[in-house]
Amino acid sequence: MKMQAKNLNLYYGTHQALFDVSLEVPENKVVALIGPSGCGKSTFLRTLNRMNDLIDGVQIDGKITLDDRDIYDKDVDLVNLRKRVGMVFQRPNPFPMSIYDNVAYGCRVHGLTDKKRLDEIVEKSLRGAALWDEVKDRLDASAMGMSGGQQQRLCIARVMAVEPEVVLMDEPCSALDPISTMKIEELVQEIKKEYTIVMVTHNMQQAARVSDYTAFFLNGKLIEHDTTDVIFTKPHDKKTEDYITGRFG
């Protein structure tokens, strides 16, 4: 397994948000996390690259491994962890700088200064994010002038530029129109050849279209997880079936 959570519990102060979650993330697959709002999907996603460390009062017990090493060990380098496990957020968050500099940013942070190499990485990343043909003639233009769908693909290119092993996506299409959403979904299918992807989504059709495995969360608990085909056609738990068929609530 590329990543694995074992008996994970998370607390915001005295409030417990995740309860004994155990989940495997296979390499070069897409794992969709589904469930109603506030059920723990995004909280769990953020444990996979320790983004919850940035929140005061968070306590975690249990274990999360990346290539069989616990990412919560005290000697884990957080900068390196977040390079290996990149994140794309719900709303596009390009930096207020050029398209080129957005993509090159992470590489520069990690010490790369060679212009020729940066040029190669920027082009490769933008091609990988299916954006190169749209922006190749305006790389010096501000990223803030791009459409929302282009900005989200730029954020994906920015993550890809530092060559992560895992890409976390927190509802990456929720702020996008249907055409942009389709492009992101096509992109996810393409890049899973190189990356392991964990995606939070409220869109059942999207989960069914793009994921290999699906995990259903409810009230901070992982109710069940299996191949997407099984979850959507023969779920083991009635709560999962009710949620997928719209009878939940």
PDB file of C-alpha atoms in Angstrom:
ATOM      1  CA  MET A   1       0.000   0.000   0.000  1.00  0.00           C
ATOM      2  CA  LYS A   2       1.203   3.498  -0.795  1.00  0.00           C
ATOM      3  CA  MET A   3      -0.489   4.953   2.278  1.00  0.00           C
ATOM      4  CA  GLN A   4      -2.374   3.371   5.125  1.00  0.00           C
ATOM      5  CA  ALA A   5      -4.281   4.691   8.124  1.00  0.00           C
ATOM      6  CA  LYS A   6      -4.593   2.396  11.123  1.00  0.00           C
ATOM      7  CA  ASN A   7      -6.927   3.040  14.063  1.00  0.00           C
ATOM      8  CA  LEU A   8      -6.790   6.793  13.525  1.00  0.00           C
ATOM      9  CA  ASN A   9      -8.527   9.077  16.013  1.00  0.00           C
ATOM     10  CA  LEU A  10      -8.472  12.869  15.803  1.00  0.00           C
ATOM     11  CA  TYR A  11      -9.595  15.438  18.361  1.00  0.00           C
ATOM     12  CA  TYR A  12     -10.157  19.192  18.108  1.00  0.00           C
ATOM     13  CA  GLY A  13      -9.601  19.942  21.775  1.00  0.00           C
ATOM     14  CA  THR A  14     -12.195  17.809  23.562  1.00  0.00           C
ATOM     15  CA  HIS A  15     -14.273  17.205  20.414  1.00  0.00           C
ATOM     16  CA  GLN A  16     -13.537  13.945  18.632  1.00  0.00           C
ATOM     17  CA  ALA A  17     -13.786  14.339  14.837  1.00  0.00           C
ATOM     18  CA  LEU A  18     -12.458  10.964  13.613  1.00  0.00           C
ATOM     19  CA  PHE A  19     -13.118   7.605  15.230  1.00  0.00           C
ATOM     20  CA  ASP A  20     -10.837   4.607  14.736  1.00  0.00           C
ATOM     21  CA  VAL A  21     -10.412   5.068  10.967  1.00  0.00           C
ATOM     22  CA  SER A  22      -8.437   2.386   9.107  1.00  0.00           C
ATOM     23  CA  LEU A  23      -8.089   2.791   5.341  1.00  0.00           C
ATOM     24  CA  GLU A  24      -5.662   1.575   2.674  1.00  0.00           C
ATOM     25  CA  VAL A  25      -4.639   3.730  -0.308  1.00  0.00           C
ATOM     26  CA  PRO A  26      -3.232   1.591  -3.158  1.00  0.00           C
ATOM     27  CA  GLU A  27      -0.506   2.989  -5.394  1.00  0.00           C
ATOM     28  CA  ASN A  28      -1.520   4.608  -8.714  1.00  0.00           C
ATOM     29  CA  LYS A  29      -5.216   4.395  -7.907  1.00  0.00           C
ATOM     30  CA  VAL A  30      -7.894   7.006  -7.229  1.00  0.00           C
ATOM     31  CA  VAL A  31      -9.611   6.732  -3.847  1.00  0.00           C
ATOM     32  CA  ALA A  32     -12.786   8.811  -3.463  1.00  0.00           C
ATOM     33  CA  LEU A  33     -13.953   9.888   0.001  1.00  0.00           C
ATOM     34  CA  ILE A  34     -17.720  10.439   0.086  1.00  0.00           C
ATOM     35  CA  GLY A  35     -20.268  11.311   2.757  1.00  0.00           C
ATOM     36  CA  PRO A  36     -22.444  14.208   3.965  1.00  0.00           C
ATOM     37  CA  SER A  37     -21.007  17.590   4.984  1.00  0.00           C
ATOM     38  CA  GLY A  38     -19.175  17.553   8.300  1.00  0.00           C
ATOM     39  CA  CYS A  39     -18.655  13.779   8.310  1.00  0.00           C
ATOM     40  CA  GLY A  40     -14.850  13.895   8.523  1.00  0.00           C
ATOM     41  CA  LYS A  41     -13.810  13.471   4.861  1.00  0.00           C
ATOM     42  CA  SER A  42     -11.692  16.623   4.600  1.00  0.00           C
ATOM     43  CA  THR A  43     -10.383  16.205   8.136  1.00  0.00           C
ATOM     44  CA  PHE A  44      -9.161  12.741   7.232  1.00  0.00           C
ATOM     45  CA  LEU A  45      -7.688  13.976   3.954  1.00  0.00           C
ATOM     46  CA  ARG A  46      -5.654  16.598   5.824  1.00  0.00           C
ATOM     47  CA  THR A  47      -4.184  13.972   8.140  1.00  0.00           C
ATOM     48  CA  LEU A  48      -2.457  12.400   5.114  1.00  0.00           C
ATOM     49  CA  ASN A  49       0.022  15.275   4.806  1.00  0.00           C
ATOM     50  CA  ARG A  50      -0.318  16.614   8.360  1.00  0.00           C
ATOM     51  CA  MET A  51      -2.134  19.802   7.383  1.00  0.00           C
ATOM     52  CA  ASN A  52      -4.107  19.453  10.625  1.00  0.00           C
ATOM     53  CA  ASP A  53      -0.853  20.211  12.470  1.00  0.00           C
ATOM     54  CA  LEU A  54      -1.532  23.858  11.602  1.00  0.00           C
ATOM     55  CA  ILE A  55      -4.700  23.910  13.746  1.00  0.00           C
ATOM     56  CA  ASP A  56      -4.353  24.666  17.461  1.00  0.00           C
ATOM     57  CA  GLY A  57      -5.523  21.967  19.842  1.00  0.00           C
ATOM     58  CA  VAL A  58      -5.495  19.082  17.380  1.00  0.00           C
ATOM     59  CA  GLN A  59      -4.518  15.717  18.840  1.00  0.00           C
ATOM     60  CA  ILE A  60      -4.071  12.528  16.851  1.00  0.00           C
ATOM     61  CA  ASP A  61      -3.534   8.942  17.856  1.00  0.00           C
ATOM     62  CA  GLY A  62      -3.218   5.919  15.639  1.00  0.00           C
ATOM     63  CA  LYS A  63      -0.912   5.598  12.671  1.00  0.00           C
ATOM     64  CA  ILE A  64      -0.596   6.775   9.074  1.00  0.00           C
ATOM     65  CA  THR A  65       2.139   5.311   6.917  1.00  0.00           C
ATOM     66  CA  LEU A  66       3.644   6.382   3.607  1.00  0.00           C
ATOM     67  CA  ASP A  67       5.626   3.516   2.089  1.00  0.00           C
ATOM     68  CA  ASP A  68       5.373   1.762   5.478  1.00  0.00           C
ATOM     69  CA  ARG A  69       6.878   4.659   7.448  1.00  0.00           C
ATOM     70  CA  ASP A  70       4.736   6.482  10.024  1.00  0.00           C
ATOM     71  CA  ILE A  71       4.389  10.102   8.872  1.00  0.00           C
ATOM     72  CA  TYR A  72       3.707  11.198  12.466  1.00  0.00           C
ATOM     73  CA  ASP A  73       7.142  10.098  13.700  1.00  0.00           C
ATOM     74  CA  LYS A  74       8.909  13.009  15.395  1.00  0.00           C
ATOM     75  CA  ASP A  75      11.829  12.929  12.959  1.00  0.00           C
ATOM     76  CA  VAL A  76       9.670  13.266   9.808  1.00  0.00           C
ATOM     77  CA  ASP A  77      10.587  16.356   7.764  1.00  0.00           C
ATOM     78  CA  LEU A  78       7.267  18.154   7.148  1.00  0.00           C
ATOM     79  CA  VAL A  79       8.563  20.087   4.137  1.00  0.00           C
ATOM     80  CA  ASN A  80       9.642  16.848   2.484  1.00  0.00           C
ATOM     81  CA  LEU A  81       6.388  15.109   3.467  1.00  0.00           C
ATOM     82  CA  ARG A  82       4.299  17.822   1.829  1.00  0.00           C
ATOM     83  CA  LYS A  83       6.498  17.615  -1.253  1.00  0.00           C
ATOM     84  CA  ARG A  84       5.785  13.882  -1.457  1.00  0.00           C
ATOM     85  CA  VAL A  85       2.093  14.313  -0.593  1.00  0.00           C
ATOM     86  CA  GLY A  86       0.809  17.390  -2.433  1.00  0.00           C
ATOM     87  CA  MET A  87      -2.602  19.011  -2.040  1.00  0.00           C
ATOM     88  CA  VAL A  88      -5.138  20.695  -4.317  1.00  0.00           C
ATOM     89  CA  PHE A  89      -7.744  22.695  -2.424  1.00  0.00           C
ATOM     90  CA  GLN A  90     -11.472  23.187  -2.909  1.00  0.00           C
ATOM     91  CA  ARG A  91     -11.166  26.629  -4.457  1.00  0.00           C
ATOM     92  CA  PRO A  92      -8.394  27.520  -6.900  1.00  0.00           C
ATOM     93  CA  ASN A  93      -5.676  29.378  -5.006  1.00  0.00           C
ATOM     94  CA  PRO A  94      -3.117  30.616  -7.541  1.00  0.00           C
ATOM     95  CA  PHE A  95      -0.446  32.937  -6.200  1.00  0.00           C
ATOM     96  CA  PRO A  96      -0.629  36.595  -7.348  1.00  0.00           C
ATOM     97  CA  MET A  97       2.234  36.152  -9.778  1.00  0.00           C
ATOM     98  CA  SER A  98       2.760  34.950 -13.336  1.00  0.00           C
ATOM     99  CA  ILE A  99       1.592  31.595 -14.635  1.00  0.00           C
ATOM    100  CA  TYR A 100       5.232  30.545 -15.014  1.00  0.00           C
ATOM    101  CA  ASP A 101       6.185  31.598 -11.483  1.00  0.00           C
ATOM    102  CA  ASN A 102       3.188  29.770 -10.003  1.00  0.00           C
ATOM    103  CA  VAL A 103       4.388  26.477 -11.451  1.00  0.00           C
ATOM    104  CA  ALA A 104       8.064  27.116 -10.691  1.00  0.00           C
ATOM    105  CA  TYR A 105       7.386  28.276  -7.127  1.00  0.00           C
ATOM    106  CA  GLY A 106       7.710  24.937  -5.344  1.00  0.00           C
ATOM    107  CA  CYS A 107      10.850  23.987  -7.254  1.00  0.00           C
ATOM    108  CA  ARG A 108      12.494  27.255  -6.236  1.00  0.00           C
ATOM    109  CA  VAL A 109      11.483  26.721  -2.607  1.00  0.00           C
ATOM    110  CA  HIS A 110      13.280  23.383  -2.764  1.00  0.00           C
ATOM    111  CA  GLY A 111      16.431  25.046  -4.088  1.00  0.00           C
ATOM    112  CA  LEU A 112      16.225  24.681  -7.868  1.00  0.00           C
ATOM    113  CA  THR A 113      17.535  27.786  -9.652  1.00  0.00           C
ATOM    114  CA  ASP A 114      18.653  26.499 -13.062  1.00  0.00           C
ATOM    115  CA  LYS A 115      16.523  28.381 -15.618  1.00  0.00           C
ATOM    116  CA  LYS A 116      16.705  25.696 -18.306  1.00  0.00           C
ATOM    117  CA  ARG A 117      15.589  23.009 -15.863  1.00  0.00           C
ATOM    118  CA  LEU A 118      12.794  25.235 -14.549  1.00  0.00           C
ATOM    119  CA  ASP A 119      11.610  25.856 -18.113  1.00  0.00           C
ATOM    120  CA  GLU A 120      11.461  22.107 -18.709  1.00  0.00           C
ATOM    121  CA  ILE A 121       9.548  21.466 -15.477  1.00  0.00           C
ATOM    122  CA  VAL A 122       7.055  24.272 -16.113  1.00  0.00           C
ATOM    123  CA  GLU A 123       6.278  22.989 -19.611  1.00  0.00           C
ATOM    124  CA  LYS A 124       6.040  19.361 -18.501  1.00  0.00           C
ATOM    125  CA  SER A 125       3.764  20.248 -15.576  1.00  0.00           C
ATOM    126  CA  LEU A 126       1.475  22.442 -17.657  1.00  0.00           C
ATOM    127  CA  ARG A 127       1.277  19.714 -20.305  1.00  0.00           C
ATOM    128  CA  GLY A 128       0.518  17.202 -17.592  1.00  0.00           C
ATOM    129  CA  ALA A 129      -2.299  19.428 -16.358  1.00  0.00           C
ATOM    130  CA  ALA A 130      -3.675  19.770 -19.923  1.00  0.00           C
ATOM    131  CA  LEU A 131      -3.022  23.500 -19.818  1.00  0.00           C
ATOM    132  CA  TRP A 132       0.098  24.093 -21.919  1.00  0.00           C
ATOM    133  CA  ASP A 133      -1.649  24.765 -25.235  1.00  0.00           C
ATOM    134  CA  GLU A 134      -3.936  27.304 -23.561  1.00  0.00           C
ATOM    135  CA  VAL A 135      -1.222  29.344 -21.832  1.00  0.00           C
ATOM    136  CA  LYS A 136       2.099  28.722 -23.612  1.00  0.00           C
ATOM    137  CA  ASP A 137       1.994  32.159 -25.256  1.00  0.00           C
ATOM    138  CA  ARG A 138       1.272  34.042 -22.029  1.00  0.00           C
ATOM    139  CA  LEU A 139       3.409  32.426 -19.353  1.00  0.00           C
ATOM    140  CA  ASP A 140       4.389  35.881 -18.064  1.00  0.00           C
ATOM    141  CA  ALA A 141       0.756  36.938 -17.619  1.00  0.00           C
ATOM    142  CA  SER A 142      -0.789  36.994 -14.154  1.00  0.00           C
ATOM    143  CA  ALA A 143      -2.439  33.765 -13.065  1.00  0.00           C
ATOM    144  CA  MET A 144      -5.218  35.872 -11.552  1.00  0.00           C
ATOM    145  CA  GLY A 145      -6.544  36.583 -15.067  1.00  0.00           C
ATOM    146  CA  MET A 146      -7.223  32.920 -15.827  1.00  0.00           C
ATOM    147  CA  SER A 147     -10.672  31.331 -15.680  1.00  0.00           C
ATOM    148  CA  GLY A 148     -11.596  29.337 -12.581  1.00  0.00           C
ATOM    149  CA  GLY A 149     -11.130  26.029 -14.372  1.00  0.00           C
ATOM    150  CA  GLN A 150      -7.750  27.092 -15.704  1.00  0.00           C
ATOM    151  CA  GLN A 151      -6.696  28.281 -12.255  1.00  0.00           C
ATOM    152  CA  GLN A 152      -7.555  24.906 -10.743  1.00  0.00           C
ATOM    153  CA  ARG A 153      -5.563  23.077 -13.413  1.00  0.00           C
ATOM    154  CA  LEU A 154      -2.716  25.524 -12.752  1.00  0.00           C
ATOM    155  CA  CYS A 155      -2.840  24.570  -9.069  1.00  0.00           C
ATOM    156  CA  ILE A 156      -2.617  20.922 -10.105  1.00  0.00           C
ATOM    157  CA  ALA A 157       0.370  21.746 -12.332  1.00  0.00           C
ATOM    158  CA  ARG A 158       1.975  23.554  -9.382  1.00  0.00           C
ATOM    159  CA  VAL A 159       1.637  20.417  -7.268  1.00  0.00           C
ATOM    160  CA  MET A 160       2.914  18.173 -10.073  1.00  0.00           C
ATOM    161  CA  ALA A 161       5.997  20.353 -10.617  1.00  0.00           C
ATOM    162  CA  VAL A 162       7.637  19.123  -7.393  1.00  0.00           C
ATOM    163  CA  GLU A 163       6.980  15.504  -8.437  1.00  0.00           C
ATOM    164  CA  PRO A 164       4.876  14.249  -5.522  1.00  0.00           C
ATOM    165  CA  GLU A 165       3.994  10.620  -5.046  1.00  0.00           C
ATOM    166  CA  VAL A 166       0.486  11.254  -3.709  1.00  0.00           C
ATOM    167  CA  VAL A 167      -1.937  14.046  -4.685  1.00  0.00           C
ATOM    168  CA  LEU A 168      -4.729  14.968  -2.271  1.00  0.00           C
ATOM    169  CA  MET A 169      -7.753  16.752  -3.774  1.00  0.00           C
ATOM    170  CA  ASP A 170     -10.345  18.397  -1.524  1.00  0.00           C
ATOM    171  CA  GLU A 171     -13.459  18.778  -3.699  1.00  0.00           C
ATOM    172  CA  PRO A 172     -11.396  20.175  -6.592  1.00  0.00           C
ATOM    173  CA  CYS A 173     -14.428  20.710  -8.839  1.00  0.00           C
ATOM    174  CA  SER A 174     -16.947  22.193  -6.388  1.00  0.00           C
ATOM    175  CA  ALA A 175     -16.381  25.763  -7.597  1.00  0.00           C
ATOM    176  CA  LEU A 176     -16.189  24.901 -11.306  1.00  0.00           C
ATOM    177  CA  ASP A 177     -18.615  24.802 -14.227  1.00  0.00           C
ATOM    178  CA  PRO A 178     -19.487  21.457 -15.886  1.00  0.00           C
ATOM    179  CA  ILE A 179     -16.964  21.826 -18.738  1.00  0.00           C
ATOM    180  CA  SER A 180     -14.108  22.638 -16.358  1.00  0.00           C
ATOM    181  CA  THR A 181     -15.212  19.778 -14.115  1.00  0.00           C
ATOM    182  CA  MET A 182     -15.035  17.371 -17.064  1.00  0.00           C
ATOM    183  CA  LYS A 183     -11.495  18.542 -17.837  1.00  0.00           C
ATOM    184  CA  ILE A 184     -10.401  17.990 -14.225  1.00  0.00           C
ATOM    185  CA  GLU A 185     -11.946  14.502 -14.238  1.00  0.00           C
ATOM    186  CA  GLU A 186     -10.169  13.625 -17.475  1.00  0.00           C
ATOM    187  CA  LEU A 187      -6.958  14.951 -15.955  1.00  0.00           C
ATOM    188  CA  VAL A 188      -7.368  12.791 -12.847  1.00  0.00           C
ATOM    189  CA  GLN A 189      -7.744   9.703 -15.016  1.00  0.00           C
ATOM    190  CA  GLU A 190      -4.586  10.610 -16.898  1.00  0.00           C
ATOM    191  CA  ILE A 191      -2.301  11.513 -13.997  1.00  0.00           C
ATOM    192  CA  LYS A 192      -3.109   8.446 -11.886  1.00  0.00           C
ATOM    193  CA  LYS A 193      -0.621   6.632 -14.125  1.00  0.00           C
ATOM    194  CA  GLU A 194       2.067   8.557 -12.258  1.00  0.00           C
ATOM    195  CA  TYR A 195       0.446   9.529  -8.971  1.00  0.00           C
ATOM    196  CA  THR A 196      -1.691   8.056  -6.225  1.00  0.00           C
ATOM    197  CA  ILE A 197      -4.791  10.239  -5.763  1.00  0.00           C
ATOM    198  CA  VAL A 198      -7.140  10.669  -2.803  1.00  0.00           C
ATOM    199  CA  MET A 199     -10.147  12.870  -3.605  1.00  0.00           C
ATOM    200  CA  VAL A 200     -12.936  14.237  -1.436  1.00  0.00           C
ATOM    201  CA  THR A 201     -16.131  14.744  -3.427  1.00  0.00           C
ATOM    202  CA  HIS A 202     -19.817  15.400  -2.736  1.00  0.00           C
ATOM    203  CA  ASN A 203     -20.654  14.397  -6.296  1.00  0.00           C
ATOM    204  CA  MET A 204     -21.696  10.747  -6.428  1.00  0.00           C
ATOM    205  CA  GLN A 205     -21.502  10.642 -10.223  1.00  0.00           C
ATOM    206  CA  GLN A 206     -17.985  12.040 -10.089  1.00  0.00           C
ATOM    207  CA  ALA A 207     -16.881   9.421  -7.575  1.00  0.00           C
ATOM    208  CA  ALA A 208     -18.368   6.696  -9.775  1.00  0.00           C
ATOM    209  CA  ARG A 209     -16.667   8.084 -12.892  1.00  0.00           C
ATOM    210  CA  VAL A 210     -13.133   8.740 -11.682  1.00  0.00           C
ATOM    211  CA  SER A 211     -12.332   6.527  -8.688  1.00  0.00           C
ATOM    212  CA  ASP A 212     -11.082   2.973  -8.372  1.00  0.00           C
ATOM    213  CA  TYR A 213     -11.990   2.734  -4.676  1.00  0.00           C
ATOM    214  CA  THR A 214     -14.582   4.579  -2.603  1.00  0.00           C
ATOM    215  CA  ALA A 215     -14.770   5.146   1.151  1.00  0.00           C
ATOM    216  CA  PHE A 216     -18.004   6.288   2.828  1.00  0.00           C
ATOM    217  CA  PHE A 217     -17.678   8.433   5.957  1.00  0.00           C
ATOM    218  CA  LEU A 218     -20.459   9.291   8.415  1.00  0.00           C
ATOM    219  CA  ASN A 219     -20.175  11.164  11.715  1.00  0.00           C
ATOM    220  CA  GLY A 220     -16.391  10.846  11.759  1.00  0.00           C
ATOM    221  CA  LYS A 221     -16.456   7.096  11.181  1.00  0.00           C
ATOM    222  CA  LEU A 222     -15.462   5.107   8.116  1.00  0.00           C
ATOM    223  CA  ILE A 223     -18.614   3.081   7.468  1.00  0.00           C
ATOM    224  CA  GLU A 224     -17.208   1.006   4.628  1.00  0.00           C
ATOM    225  CA  HIS A 225     -14.731   1.042   1.768  1.00  0.00           C
ATOM    226  CA  ASP A 226     -14.342  -1.189  -1.253  1.00  0.00           C
ATOM    227  CA  THR A 227     -13.894  -0.976  -4.994  1.00  0.00           C
ATOM    228  CA  THR A 228     -16.083   1.762  -6.444  1.00  0.00           C
ATOM    229  CA  ASP A 229     -18.074  -0.789  -8.403  1.00  0.00           C
ATOM    230  CA  VAL A 230     -19.016  -2.674  -5.239  1.00  0.00           C
ATOM    231  CA  ILE A 231     -19.811   0.467  -3.233  1.00  0.00           C
ATOM    232  CA  PHE A 232     -22.141   1.781  -5.936  1.00  0.00           C
ATOM    233  CA  THR A 233     -23.837  -1.492  -6.883  1.00  0.00           C
ATOM    234  CA  LYS A 234     -23.664  -3.795  -3.857  1.00  0.00           C
ATOM    235  CA  PRO A 235     -22.810  -1.782  -0.719  1.00  0.00           C
ATOM    236  CA  HIS A 236     -22.545  -3.825   2.454  1.00  0.00           C
ATOM    237  CA  ASP A 237     -24.058  -1.212   4.774  1.00  0.00           C
ATOM    238  CA  LYS A 238     -27.608   0.175   4.534  1.00  0.00           C
ATOM    239  CA  LYS A 239     -26.389   3.691   5.419  1.00  0.00           C
ATOM    240  CA  THR A 240     -24.060   3.639   2.419  1.00  0.00           C
ATOM    241  CA  GLU A 241     -26.877   2.493   0.141  1.00  0.00           C
ATOM    242  CA  ASP A 242     -29.208   5.199   1.471  1.00  0.00           C
ATOM    243  CA  TYR A 243     -26.590   7.898   0.923  1.00  0.00           C
ATOM    244  CA  ILE A 244     -25.734   6.838  -2.618  1.00  0.00           C
ATOM    245  CA  THR A 245     -29.390   6.505  -3.652  1.00  0.00           C
ATOM    246  CA  GLY A 246     -30.404   9.820  -2.099  1.00  0.00           C
ATOM    247  CA  ARG A 247     -32.590   8.297   0.622  1.00  0.00           C
ATOM    248  CA  PHE A 248     -30.197   9.404   3.350  1.00  0.00           C
ATOM    249  CA  GLY A 249     -31.324  11.836   6.034  1.00  0.00           C
TER     250      GLY A 249
END
